[in-house]
Tab-separated table of C-alpha atoms in Angstrom:
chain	number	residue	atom	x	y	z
A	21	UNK	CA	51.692	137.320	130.474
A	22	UNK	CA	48.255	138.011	131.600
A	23	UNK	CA	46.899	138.657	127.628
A	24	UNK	CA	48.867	135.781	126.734
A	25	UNK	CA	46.181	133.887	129.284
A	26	UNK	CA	43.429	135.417	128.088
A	27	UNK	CA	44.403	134.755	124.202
A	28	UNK	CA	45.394	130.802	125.809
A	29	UNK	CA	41.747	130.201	127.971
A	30	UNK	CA	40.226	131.952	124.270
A	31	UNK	CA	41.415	128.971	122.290
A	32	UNK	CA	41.173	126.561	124.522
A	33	UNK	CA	37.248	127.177	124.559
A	34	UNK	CA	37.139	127.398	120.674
A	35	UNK	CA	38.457	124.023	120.820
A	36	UNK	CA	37.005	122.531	123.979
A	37	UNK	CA	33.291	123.521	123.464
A	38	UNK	CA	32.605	124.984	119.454
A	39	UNK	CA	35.013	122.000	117.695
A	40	UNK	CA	35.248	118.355	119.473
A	41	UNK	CA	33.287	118.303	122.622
A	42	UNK	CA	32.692	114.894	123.846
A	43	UNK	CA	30.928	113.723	127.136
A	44	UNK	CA	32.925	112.400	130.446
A	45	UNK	CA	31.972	108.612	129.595
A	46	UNK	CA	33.934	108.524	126.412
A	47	UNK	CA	37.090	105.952	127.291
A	48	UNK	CA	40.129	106.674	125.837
A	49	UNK	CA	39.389	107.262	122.026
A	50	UNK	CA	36.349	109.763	120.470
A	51	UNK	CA	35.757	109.120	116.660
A	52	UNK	CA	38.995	106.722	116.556
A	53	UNK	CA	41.078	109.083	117.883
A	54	UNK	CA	42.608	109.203	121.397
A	55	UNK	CA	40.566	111.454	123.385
A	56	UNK	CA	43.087	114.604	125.127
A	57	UNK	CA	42.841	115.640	128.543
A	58	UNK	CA	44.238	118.849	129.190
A	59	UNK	CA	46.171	120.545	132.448
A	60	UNK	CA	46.819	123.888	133.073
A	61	UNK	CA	49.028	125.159	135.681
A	62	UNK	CA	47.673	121.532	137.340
A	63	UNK	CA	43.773	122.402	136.871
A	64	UNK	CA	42.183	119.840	134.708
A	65	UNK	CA	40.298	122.425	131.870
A	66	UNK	CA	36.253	121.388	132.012
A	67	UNK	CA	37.177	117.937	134.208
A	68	UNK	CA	33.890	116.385	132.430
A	69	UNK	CA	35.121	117.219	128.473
A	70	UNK	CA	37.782	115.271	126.847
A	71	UNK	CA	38.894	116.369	123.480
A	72	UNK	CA	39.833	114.539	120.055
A	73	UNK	CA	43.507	114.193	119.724
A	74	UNK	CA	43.226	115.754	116.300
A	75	UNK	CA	43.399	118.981	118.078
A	76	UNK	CA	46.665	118.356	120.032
A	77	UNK	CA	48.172	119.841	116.930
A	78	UNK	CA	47.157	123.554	116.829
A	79	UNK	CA	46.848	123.440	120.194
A	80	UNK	CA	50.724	122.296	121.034
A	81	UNK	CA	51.577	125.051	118.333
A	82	UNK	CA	49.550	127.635	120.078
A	83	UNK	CA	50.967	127.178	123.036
A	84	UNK	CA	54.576	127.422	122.209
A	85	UNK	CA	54.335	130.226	120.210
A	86	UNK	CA	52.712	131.743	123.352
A	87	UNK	CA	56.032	130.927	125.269
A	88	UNK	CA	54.107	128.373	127.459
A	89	UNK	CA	55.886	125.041	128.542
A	90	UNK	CA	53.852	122.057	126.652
A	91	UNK	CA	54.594	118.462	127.927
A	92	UNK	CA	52.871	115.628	126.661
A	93	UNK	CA	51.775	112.091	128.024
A	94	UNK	CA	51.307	109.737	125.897
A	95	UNK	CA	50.407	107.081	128.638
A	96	UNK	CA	47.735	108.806	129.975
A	97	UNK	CA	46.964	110.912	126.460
A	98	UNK	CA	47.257	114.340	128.937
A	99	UNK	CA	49.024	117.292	127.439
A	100	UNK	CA	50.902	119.573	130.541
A	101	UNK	CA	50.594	123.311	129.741
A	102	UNK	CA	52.689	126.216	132.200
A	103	UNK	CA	53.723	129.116	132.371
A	104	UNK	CA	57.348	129.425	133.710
A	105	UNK	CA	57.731	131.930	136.442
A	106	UNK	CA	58.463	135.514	135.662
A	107	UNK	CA	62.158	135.852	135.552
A	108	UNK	CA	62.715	132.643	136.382
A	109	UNK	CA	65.698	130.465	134.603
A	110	UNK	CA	64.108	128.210	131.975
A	111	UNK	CA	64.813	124.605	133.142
A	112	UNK	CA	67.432	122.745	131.524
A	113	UNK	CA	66.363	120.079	129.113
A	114	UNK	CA	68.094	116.800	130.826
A	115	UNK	CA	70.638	114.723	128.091
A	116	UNK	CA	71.707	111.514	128.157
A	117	UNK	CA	74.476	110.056	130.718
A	118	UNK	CA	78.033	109.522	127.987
A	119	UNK	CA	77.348	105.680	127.881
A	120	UNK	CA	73.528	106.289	126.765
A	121	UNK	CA	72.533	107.237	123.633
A	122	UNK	CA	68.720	107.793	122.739
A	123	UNK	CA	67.256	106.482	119.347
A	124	UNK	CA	63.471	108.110	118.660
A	125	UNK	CA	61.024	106.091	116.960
A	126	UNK	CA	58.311	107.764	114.590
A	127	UNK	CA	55.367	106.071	113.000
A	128	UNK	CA	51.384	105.913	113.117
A	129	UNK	CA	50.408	103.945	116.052
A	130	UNK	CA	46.910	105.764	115.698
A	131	UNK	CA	44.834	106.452	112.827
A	132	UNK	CA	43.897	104.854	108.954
A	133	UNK	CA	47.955	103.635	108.866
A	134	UNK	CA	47.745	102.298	112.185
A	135	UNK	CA	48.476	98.559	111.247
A	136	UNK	CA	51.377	100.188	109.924
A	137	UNK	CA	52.864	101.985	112.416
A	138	UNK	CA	51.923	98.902	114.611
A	139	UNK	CA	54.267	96.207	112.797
A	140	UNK	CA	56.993	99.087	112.587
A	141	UNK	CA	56.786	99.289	116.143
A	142	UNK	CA	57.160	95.685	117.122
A	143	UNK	CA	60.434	95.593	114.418
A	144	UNK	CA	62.010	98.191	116.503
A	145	UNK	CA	61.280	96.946	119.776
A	146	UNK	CA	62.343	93.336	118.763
A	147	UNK	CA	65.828	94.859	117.152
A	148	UNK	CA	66.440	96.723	120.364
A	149	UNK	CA	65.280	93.963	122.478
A	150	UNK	CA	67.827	91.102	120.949
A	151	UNK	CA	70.567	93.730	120.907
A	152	UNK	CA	69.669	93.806	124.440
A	153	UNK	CA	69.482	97.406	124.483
A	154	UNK	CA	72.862	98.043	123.391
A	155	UNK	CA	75.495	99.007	120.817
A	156	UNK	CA	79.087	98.533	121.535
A	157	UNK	CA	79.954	100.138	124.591
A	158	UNK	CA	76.599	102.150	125.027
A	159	UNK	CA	73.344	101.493	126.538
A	160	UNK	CA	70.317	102.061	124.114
A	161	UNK	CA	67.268	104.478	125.055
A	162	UNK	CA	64.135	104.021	122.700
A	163	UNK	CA	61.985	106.837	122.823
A	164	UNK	CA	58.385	106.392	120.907
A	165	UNK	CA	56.301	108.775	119.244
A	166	UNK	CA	52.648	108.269	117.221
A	167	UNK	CA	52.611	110.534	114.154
A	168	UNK	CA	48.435	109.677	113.083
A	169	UNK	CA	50.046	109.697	109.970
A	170	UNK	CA	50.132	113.788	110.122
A	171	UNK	CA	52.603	115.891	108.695
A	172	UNK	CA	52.393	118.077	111.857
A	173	UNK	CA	52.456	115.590	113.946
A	174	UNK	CA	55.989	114.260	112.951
A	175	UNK	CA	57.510	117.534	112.851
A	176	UNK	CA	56.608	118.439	116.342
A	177	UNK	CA	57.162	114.974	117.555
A	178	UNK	CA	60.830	115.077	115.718
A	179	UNK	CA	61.229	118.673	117.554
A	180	UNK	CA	60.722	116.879	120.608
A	181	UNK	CA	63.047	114.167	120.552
A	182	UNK	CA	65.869	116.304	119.179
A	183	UNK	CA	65.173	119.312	121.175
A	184	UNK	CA	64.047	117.419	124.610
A	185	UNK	CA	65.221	114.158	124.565
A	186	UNK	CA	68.259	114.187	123.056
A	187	UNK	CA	67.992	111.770	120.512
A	188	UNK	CA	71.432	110.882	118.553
A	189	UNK	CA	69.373	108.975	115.584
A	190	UNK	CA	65.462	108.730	114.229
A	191	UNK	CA	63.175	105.978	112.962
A	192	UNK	CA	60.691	106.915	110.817
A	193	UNK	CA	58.156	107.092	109.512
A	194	UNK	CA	56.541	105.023	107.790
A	195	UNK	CA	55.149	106.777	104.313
A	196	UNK	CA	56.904	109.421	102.086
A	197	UNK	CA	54.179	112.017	102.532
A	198	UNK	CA	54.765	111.999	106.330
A	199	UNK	CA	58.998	111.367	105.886
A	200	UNK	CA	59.630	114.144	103.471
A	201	UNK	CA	59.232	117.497	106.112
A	202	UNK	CA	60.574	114.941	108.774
A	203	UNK	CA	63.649	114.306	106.554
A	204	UNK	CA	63.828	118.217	106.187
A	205	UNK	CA	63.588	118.472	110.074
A	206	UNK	CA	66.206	116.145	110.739
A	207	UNK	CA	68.879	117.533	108.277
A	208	UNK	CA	68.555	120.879	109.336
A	209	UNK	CA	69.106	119.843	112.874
A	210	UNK	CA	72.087	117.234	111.499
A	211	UNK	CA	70.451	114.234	113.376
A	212	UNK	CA	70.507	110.910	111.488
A	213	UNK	CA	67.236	109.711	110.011
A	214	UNK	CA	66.481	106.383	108.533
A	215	UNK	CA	63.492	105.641	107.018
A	216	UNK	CA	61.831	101.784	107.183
A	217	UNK	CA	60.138	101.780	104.195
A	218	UNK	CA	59.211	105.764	102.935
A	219	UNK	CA	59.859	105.218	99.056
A	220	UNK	CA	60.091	108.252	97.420
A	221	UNK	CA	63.559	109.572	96.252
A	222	UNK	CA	62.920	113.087	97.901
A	223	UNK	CA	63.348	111.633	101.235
A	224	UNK	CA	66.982	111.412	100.832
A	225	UNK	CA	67.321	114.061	97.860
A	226	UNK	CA	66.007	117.759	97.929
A	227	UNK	CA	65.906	119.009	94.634
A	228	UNK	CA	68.744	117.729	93.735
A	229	UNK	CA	70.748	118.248	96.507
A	230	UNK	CA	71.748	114.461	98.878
A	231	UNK	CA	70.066	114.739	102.509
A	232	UNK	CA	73.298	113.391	104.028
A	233	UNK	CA	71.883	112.682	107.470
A	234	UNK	CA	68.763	110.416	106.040
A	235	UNK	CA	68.884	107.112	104.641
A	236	UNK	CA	66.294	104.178	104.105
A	237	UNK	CA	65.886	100.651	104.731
A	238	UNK	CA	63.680	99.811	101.430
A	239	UNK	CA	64.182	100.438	97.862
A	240	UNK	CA	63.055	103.952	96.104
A	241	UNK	CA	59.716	104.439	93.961
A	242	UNK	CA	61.940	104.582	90.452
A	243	UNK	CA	62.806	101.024	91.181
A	244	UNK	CA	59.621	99.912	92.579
A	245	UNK	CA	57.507	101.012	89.954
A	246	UNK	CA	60.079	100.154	87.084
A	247	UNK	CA	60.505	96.222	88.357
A	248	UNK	CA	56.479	96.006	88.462
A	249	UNK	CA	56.535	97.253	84.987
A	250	UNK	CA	59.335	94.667	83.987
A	251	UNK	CA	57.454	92.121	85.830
A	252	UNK	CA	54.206	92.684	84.126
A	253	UNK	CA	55.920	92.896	80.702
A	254	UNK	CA	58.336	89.597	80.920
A	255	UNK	CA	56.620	87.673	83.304
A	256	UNK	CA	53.285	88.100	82.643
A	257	UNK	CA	53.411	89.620	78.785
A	258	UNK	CA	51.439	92.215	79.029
A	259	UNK	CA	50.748	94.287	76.269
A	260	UNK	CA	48.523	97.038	77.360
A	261	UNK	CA	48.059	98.768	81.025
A	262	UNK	CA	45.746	101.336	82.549
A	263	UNK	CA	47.110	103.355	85.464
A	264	UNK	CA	45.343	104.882	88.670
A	265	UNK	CA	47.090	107.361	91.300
A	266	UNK	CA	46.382	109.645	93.848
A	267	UNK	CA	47.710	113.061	92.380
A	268	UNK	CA	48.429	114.215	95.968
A	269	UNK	CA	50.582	111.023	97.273
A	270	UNK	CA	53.754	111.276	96.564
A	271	UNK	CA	54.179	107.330	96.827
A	272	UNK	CA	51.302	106.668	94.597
A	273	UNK	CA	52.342	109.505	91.998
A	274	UNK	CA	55.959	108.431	91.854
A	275	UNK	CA	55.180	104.840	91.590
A	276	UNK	CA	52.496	105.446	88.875
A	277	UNK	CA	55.104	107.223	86.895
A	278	UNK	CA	57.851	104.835	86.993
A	279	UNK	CA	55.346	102.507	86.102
A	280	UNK	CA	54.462	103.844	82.760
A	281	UNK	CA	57.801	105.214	81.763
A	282	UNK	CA	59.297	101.649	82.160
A	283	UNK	CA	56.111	100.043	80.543
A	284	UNK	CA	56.077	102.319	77.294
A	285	UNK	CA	59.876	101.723	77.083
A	286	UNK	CA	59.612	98.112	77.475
A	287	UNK	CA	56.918	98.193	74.127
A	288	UNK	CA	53.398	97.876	76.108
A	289	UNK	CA	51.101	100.686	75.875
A	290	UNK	CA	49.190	102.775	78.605
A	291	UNK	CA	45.412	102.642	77.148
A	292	UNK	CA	44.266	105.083	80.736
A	293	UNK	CA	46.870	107.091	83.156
A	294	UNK	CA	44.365	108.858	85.127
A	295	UNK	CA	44.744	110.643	89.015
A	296	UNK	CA	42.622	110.905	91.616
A	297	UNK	CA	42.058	112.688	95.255
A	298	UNK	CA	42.754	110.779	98.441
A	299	UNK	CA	39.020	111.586	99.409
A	300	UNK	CA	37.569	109.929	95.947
A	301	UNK	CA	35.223	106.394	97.310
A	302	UNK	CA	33.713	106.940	93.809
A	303	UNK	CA	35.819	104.863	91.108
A	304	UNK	CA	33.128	104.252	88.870
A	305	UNK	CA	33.796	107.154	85.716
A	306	UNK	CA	36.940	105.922	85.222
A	307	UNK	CA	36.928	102.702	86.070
A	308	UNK	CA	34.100	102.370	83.027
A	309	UNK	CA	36.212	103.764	80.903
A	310	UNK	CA	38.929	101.191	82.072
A	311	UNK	CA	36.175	97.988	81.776
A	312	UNK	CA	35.584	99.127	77.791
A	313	UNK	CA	39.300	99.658	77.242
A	314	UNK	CA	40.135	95.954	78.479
A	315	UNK	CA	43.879	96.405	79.002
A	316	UNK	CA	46.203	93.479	80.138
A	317	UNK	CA	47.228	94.930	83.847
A	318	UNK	CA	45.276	97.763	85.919
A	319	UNK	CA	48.181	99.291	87.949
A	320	UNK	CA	46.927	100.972	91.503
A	321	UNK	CA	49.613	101.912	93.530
A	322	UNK	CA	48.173	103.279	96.556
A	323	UNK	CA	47.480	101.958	100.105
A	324	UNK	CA	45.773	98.813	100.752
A	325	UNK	CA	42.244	100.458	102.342
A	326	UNK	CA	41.946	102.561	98.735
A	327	UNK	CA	43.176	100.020	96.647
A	328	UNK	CA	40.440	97.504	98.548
A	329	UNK	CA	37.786	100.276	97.074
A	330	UNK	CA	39.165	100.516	94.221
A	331	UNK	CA	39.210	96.679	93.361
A	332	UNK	CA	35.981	95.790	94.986
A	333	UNK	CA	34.591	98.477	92.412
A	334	UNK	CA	36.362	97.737	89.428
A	335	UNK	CA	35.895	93.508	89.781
A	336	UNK	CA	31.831	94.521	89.998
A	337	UNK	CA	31.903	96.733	86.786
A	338	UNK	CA	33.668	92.845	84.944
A	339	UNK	CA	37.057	94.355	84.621
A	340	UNK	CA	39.598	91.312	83.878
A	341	UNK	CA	42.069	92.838	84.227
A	342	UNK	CA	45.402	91.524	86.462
A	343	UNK	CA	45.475	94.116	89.393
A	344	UNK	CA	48.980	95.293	89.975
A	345	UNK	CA	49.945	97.876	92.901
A	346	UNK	CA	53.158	98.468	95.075
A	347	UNK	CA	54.134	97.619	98.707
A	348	UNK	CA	51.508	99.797	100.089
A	349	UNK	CA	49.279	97.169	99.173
A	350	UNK	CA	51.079	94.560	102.104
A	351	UNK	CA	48.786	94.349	104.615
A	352	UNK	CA	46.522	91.960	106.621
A	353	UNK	CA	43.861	93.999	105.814
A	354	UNK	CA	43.917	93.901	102.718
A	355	UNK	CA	40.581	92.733	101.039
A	356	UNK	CA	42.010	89.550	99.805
A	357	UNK	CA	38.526	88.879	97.843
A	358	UNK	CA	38.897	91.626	95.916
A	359	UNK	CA	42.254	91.466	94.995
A	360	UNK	CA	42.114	87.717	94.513
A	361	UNK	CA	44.950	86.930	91.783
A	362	UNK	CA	46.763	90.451	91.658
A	363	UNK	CA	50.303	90.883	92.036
A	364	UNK	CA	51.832	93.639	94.233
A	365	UNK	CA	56.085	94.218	94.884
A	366	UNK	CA	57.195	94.529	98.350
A	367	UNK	CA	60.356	94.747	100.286
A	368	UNK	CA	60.409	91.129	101.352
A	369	UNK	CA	57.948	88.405	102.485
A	370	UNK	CA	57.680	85.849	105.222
A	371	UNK	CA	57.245	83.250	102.937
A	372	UNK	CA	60.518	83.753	101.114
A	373	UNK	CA	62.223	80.401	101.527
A	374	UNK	CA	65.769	81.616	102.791
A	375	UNK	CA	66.996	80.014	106.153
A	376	UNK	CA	67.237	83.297	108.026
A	377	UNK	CA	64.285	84.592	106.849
A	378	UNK	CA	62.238	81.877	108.433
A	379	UNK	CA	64.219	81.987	111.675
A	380	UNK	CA	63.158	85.668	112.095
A	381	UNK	CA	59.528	84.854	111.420
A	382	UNK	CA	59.849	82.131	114.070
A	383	UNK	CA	61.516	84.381	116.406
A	384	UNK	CA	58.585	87.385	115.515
A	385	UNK	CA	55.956	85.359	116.047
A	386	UNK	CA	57.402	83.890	119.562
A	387	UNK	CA	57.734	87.451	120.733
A	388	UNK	CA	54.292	89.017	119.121
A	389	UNK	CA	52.224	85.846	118.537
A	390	UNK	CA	51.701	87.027	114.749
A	391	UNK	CA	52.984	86.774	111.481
A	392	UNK	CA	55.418	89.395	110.788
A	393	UNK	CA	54.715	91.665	107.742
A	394	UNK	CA	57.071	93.801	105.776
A	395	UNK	CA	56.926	97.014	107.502
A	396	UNK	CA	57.583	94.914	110.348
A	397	UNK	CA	61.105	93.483	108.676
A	398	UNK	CA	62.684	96.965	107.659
A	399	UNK	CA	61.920	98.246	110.841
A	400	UNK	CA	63.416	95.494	112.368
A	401	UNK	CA	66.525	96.018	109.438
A	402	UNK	CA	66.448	99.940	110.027
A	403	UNK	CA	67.070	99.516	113.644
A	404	UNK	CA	69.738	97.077	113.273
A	405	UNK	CA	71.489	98.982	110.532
A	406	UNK	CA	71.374	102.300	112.890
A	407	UNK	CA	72.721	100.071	115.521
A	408	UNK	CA	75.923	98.468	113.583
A	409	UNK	CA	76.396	102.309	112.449
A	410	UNK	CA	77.081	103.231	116.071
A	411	UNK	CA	78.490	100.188	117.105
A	412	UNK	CA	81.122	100.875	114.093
A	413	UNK	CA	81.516	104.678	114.727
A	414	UNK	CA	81.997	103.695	118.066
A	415	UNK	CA	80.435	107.087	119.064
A	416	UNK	CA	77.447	108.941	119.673
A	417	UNK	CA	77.673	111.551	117.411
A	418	UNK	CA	75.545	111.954	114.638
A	419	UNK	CA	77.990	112.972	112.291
A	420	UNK	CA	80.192	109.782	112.932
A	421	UNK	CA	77.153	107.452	112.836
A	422	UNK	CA	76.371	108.940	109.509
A	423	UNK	CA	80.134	108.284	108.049
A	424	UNK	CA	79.739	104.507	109.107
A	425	UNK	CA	76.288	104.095	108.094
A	426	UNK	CA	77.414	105.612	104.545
A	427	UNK	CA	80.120	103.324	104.207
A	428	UNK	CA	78.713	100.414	105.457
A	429	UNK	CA	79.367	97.190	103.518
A	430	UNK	CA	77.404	93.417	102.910
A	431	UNK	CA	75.344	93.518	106.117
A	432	UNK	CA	72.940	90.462	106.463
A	433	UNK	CA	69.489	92.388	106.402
A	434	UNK	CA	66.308	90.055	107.173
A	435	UNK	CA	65.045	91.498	103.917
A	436	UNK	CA	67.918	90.612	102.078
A	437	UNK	CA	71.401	91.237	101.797
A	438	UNK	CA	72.487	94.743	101.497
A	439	UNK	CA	76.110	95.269	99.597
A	440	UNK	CA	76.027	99.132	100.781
A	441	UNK	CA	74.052	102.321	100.363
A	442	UNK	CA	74.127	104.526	97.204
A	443	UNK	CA	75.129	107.939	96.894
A	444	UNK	CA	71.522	108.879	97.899
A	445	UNK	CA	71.277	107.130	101.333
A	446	UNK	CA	69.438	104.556	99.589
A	447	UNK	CA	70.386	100.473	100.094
A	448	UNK	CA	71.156	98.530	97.094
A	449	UNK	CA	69.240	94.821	97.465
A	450	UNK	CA	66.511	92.949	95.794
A	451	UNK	CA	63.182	93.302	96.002
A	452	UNK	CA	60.090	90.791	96.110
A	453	UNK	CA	57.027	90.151	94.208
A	454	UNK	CA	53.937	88.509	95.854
A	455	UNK	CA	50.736	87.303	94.384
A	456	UNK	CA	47.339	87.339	96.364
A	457	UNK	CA	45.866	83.977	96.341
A	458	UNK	CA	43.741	81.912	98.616
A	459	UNK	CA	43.033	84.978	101.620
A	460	UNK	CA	47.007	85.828	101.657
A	461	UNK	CA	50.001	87.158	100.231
A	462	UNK	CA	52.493	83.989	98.668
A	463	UNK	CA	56.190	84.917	97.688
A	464	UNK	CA	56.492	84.644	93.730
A	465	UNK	CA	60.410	85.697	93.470
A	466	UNK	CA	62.993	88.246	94.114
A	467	UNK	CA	63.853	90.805	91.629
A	468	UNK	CA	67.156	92.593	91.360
A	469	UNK	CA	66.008	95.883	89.913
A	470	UNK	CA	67.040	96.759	86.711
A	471	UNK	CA	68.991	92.892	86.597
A	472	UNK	CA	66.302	90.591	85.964
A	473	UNK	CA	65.481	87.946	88.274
């Protein structure tokens, strides 16, 4: 145990000192990340040096492969670290009394997705909250965690809420990039996952094989990127499109593809299909090449702080062009000057004119004091759909939540009504398409995918 200290105190200075040092009169957050305190054995390491919370995730991993006890607080952003006493039984993780069952939430609360993870939260907390924190007989336990957006971040925060708290179901995340490993996490442990709005089909399918404990709450990239394509041709009769995506996104690839496949089928032609890296600021090769092609559409599917650099570049080089992207682009922040007149499908929209819908919206905004966005509504519809499940199966097992979530039938979703899941988890429902016009996002129609309007 000793060399296990010495190999622990090692690291800890790497970090502490050579990688993120910051000064004692740093708040709470160093370079936009929460700033770490750390506690071993209850000593404070360095009282007067707080850490970027970037570096909670080698150091968490470090630790446990060490056989030390890690605990995180996310209220105070202080991370616990122990060693247990030498022979001494390993505590037993406390569970859940037989009336409780705990539901984990996942999502960015921190980071460039935080608006994101944000509206995701308040859908959750507002399902839970109206349900009153229960489902059928039980009592409802939410237990958050903040993912940054970070692969390792969700798969150690997924660990934690199956291994230590119990959990019976998931929420989360929010993008497929981030969803995919937590999807493999969650099936290999057989706890339920549902996924607000992660669109890519290998959340729920793993080469070629169904994820039966994961589902989603949105519609999949094939259908996404194929109803933007049918749009474009029929609605706006398009004959020519140029195509950007980030080769290393699995959103923004699978989108871009669907795109194109359903655009060349449909009779318009793809004049540029080019990819990019998520660290590219610098459009302007390409997006030259795009201004002298002059095609009808420039589809963009990516999120809405690259598409935002993307269309501010592309409008000052004179492209024309109708800007088209996919739900990644609904957001507040959104540059609405530089997308001015672009068209973008979602999962739903505030301004859709059904009665329910604009009850919820009333109800949001009483409870948040802000318009309600779409990541906002399938959390909301992800929650409530994992709480009819186990209000139906009548149980807290994961296995019998799954059956009734499977066979679940015309449930009354704020984003529209879903007549039941697919084979692959995923829910069959329209889908909306929004146009950006005077500084916000206004509902154009719903779109049954693959059925016309």
């Amino acid at each position: 145990m000793r060399r296990r200290w010495v190999l622990l105190i090692t690291l800890l200075f790497v970090f502490l000192v050579l990688a993120v040092p910051a000064f004692a009169d740093v708040p709470v957050v160093y370079q936009e990340y929460p700033a770490v305190r750390v506690i071993v054995n209850g000593q404070e390491v360095n009282g007067g040096i707080l850490m970027d919370g970037r570096t909670m995730v080698p150091l968490r991993a470090i630790s446990e492969l060490l056989g030390l006890n890690v605990q995180w607080d996310a209220t105070t952003n202080t991370v616990y670290i122990s060693s247990p006493a030498a022979g001494a039984p390993q505590k037993p993780v406390p569970v859940p009394a037989q009336d409780v069952i705990r539901i984990g939430l996942i999502a960015p609360l921190t980071g460039d997705l935080k608006t994101y993870g944000q509206s995701v939260k308040n859908g959750f907390a507002l399902a839970l909250e109206e349900k009153k924190y229960r489902a059928g007989t039980f009592k409802l336990e939410g237990v958050i965690v903040d993912d940054r957006n970070n692969a390792t971040e969700a798969v150690n925060g997924a660990m934690k809420l199956i291994k230590q708290d119990r959990v019976s179901a998931i929420v989360g995340s929010v993008t497929s990039l981030i969803t995919i490993p937590l999807a493999t996490v969650a099936q290999e442990n057989g706890v339920l996952l549902i996924t607000p709005t992660a669109t890519n089909p290998r959340v729920t399918v793993d080469n070629g094989r169904r994820r039966d404990c994961v589902f989603r709450a949105c519609f999949v990239d094939p259908l996404q990127g194929t109803a933007a394509a049918t749009f474009a041709l029929d609605k706006l009769k398009a004959g020519t499109a140029a195509v950007l995506y980030d080769r290393g996104n699995a959103y923004s690839a699978g989108l871009a593809q669907k795109f194109k496949e359903a655009f060349e089928k449909g009779g318009g032609r793809v004049t540029v299909y080019e990819a990019y890296v998520s660290s590219n600021e610098d459009f302007t090769p390409v997006l030259k090449d795009i201004a002298r092609q002059k095609p009808s559409i420039l589809y963009f599917p990516d999120y809405y702080f690259k598409a935002g650099q993307i269309g501010r570049q592309g409008r000052a080089l004179g492209i024309a062009a109708t800007f088209m992207g996919g739900d990644g682009w609904d957001s507040p922040d959104i540059d609405w000057q530089a997308m001015k007149g672009g068209y973008f499908t979602t999962h739903w929209s505030s301004s859709d004119p059904r009665p329910e819908v604009r009850e919820w919206v009333n109800r949001y905004k009483a409870r948040f004091g802000a318009e309600p966005d779409m990541f906002a509504a399938l959390a909301y519809d992800a929650t409530r759909i994992l709480l009819q499940a186990i209000e139906t199966a009548a149980s807290r097992d994961p296995a019998a939540i799954k059956e009734a979530m499977q066979n679940m039938k015309e449930f009354p979703a704020v984003s529209g009504m879903i007549s039941g899941f697919d084979l692959d988890g995923n829910p069959v429902k329209a889908m909306a398409v929004m146009q950006i016009k005077d500084g916000k996002a206004v509902f154009v129609t719903n779109v049954m995918p693959g059925k016309g309007e």
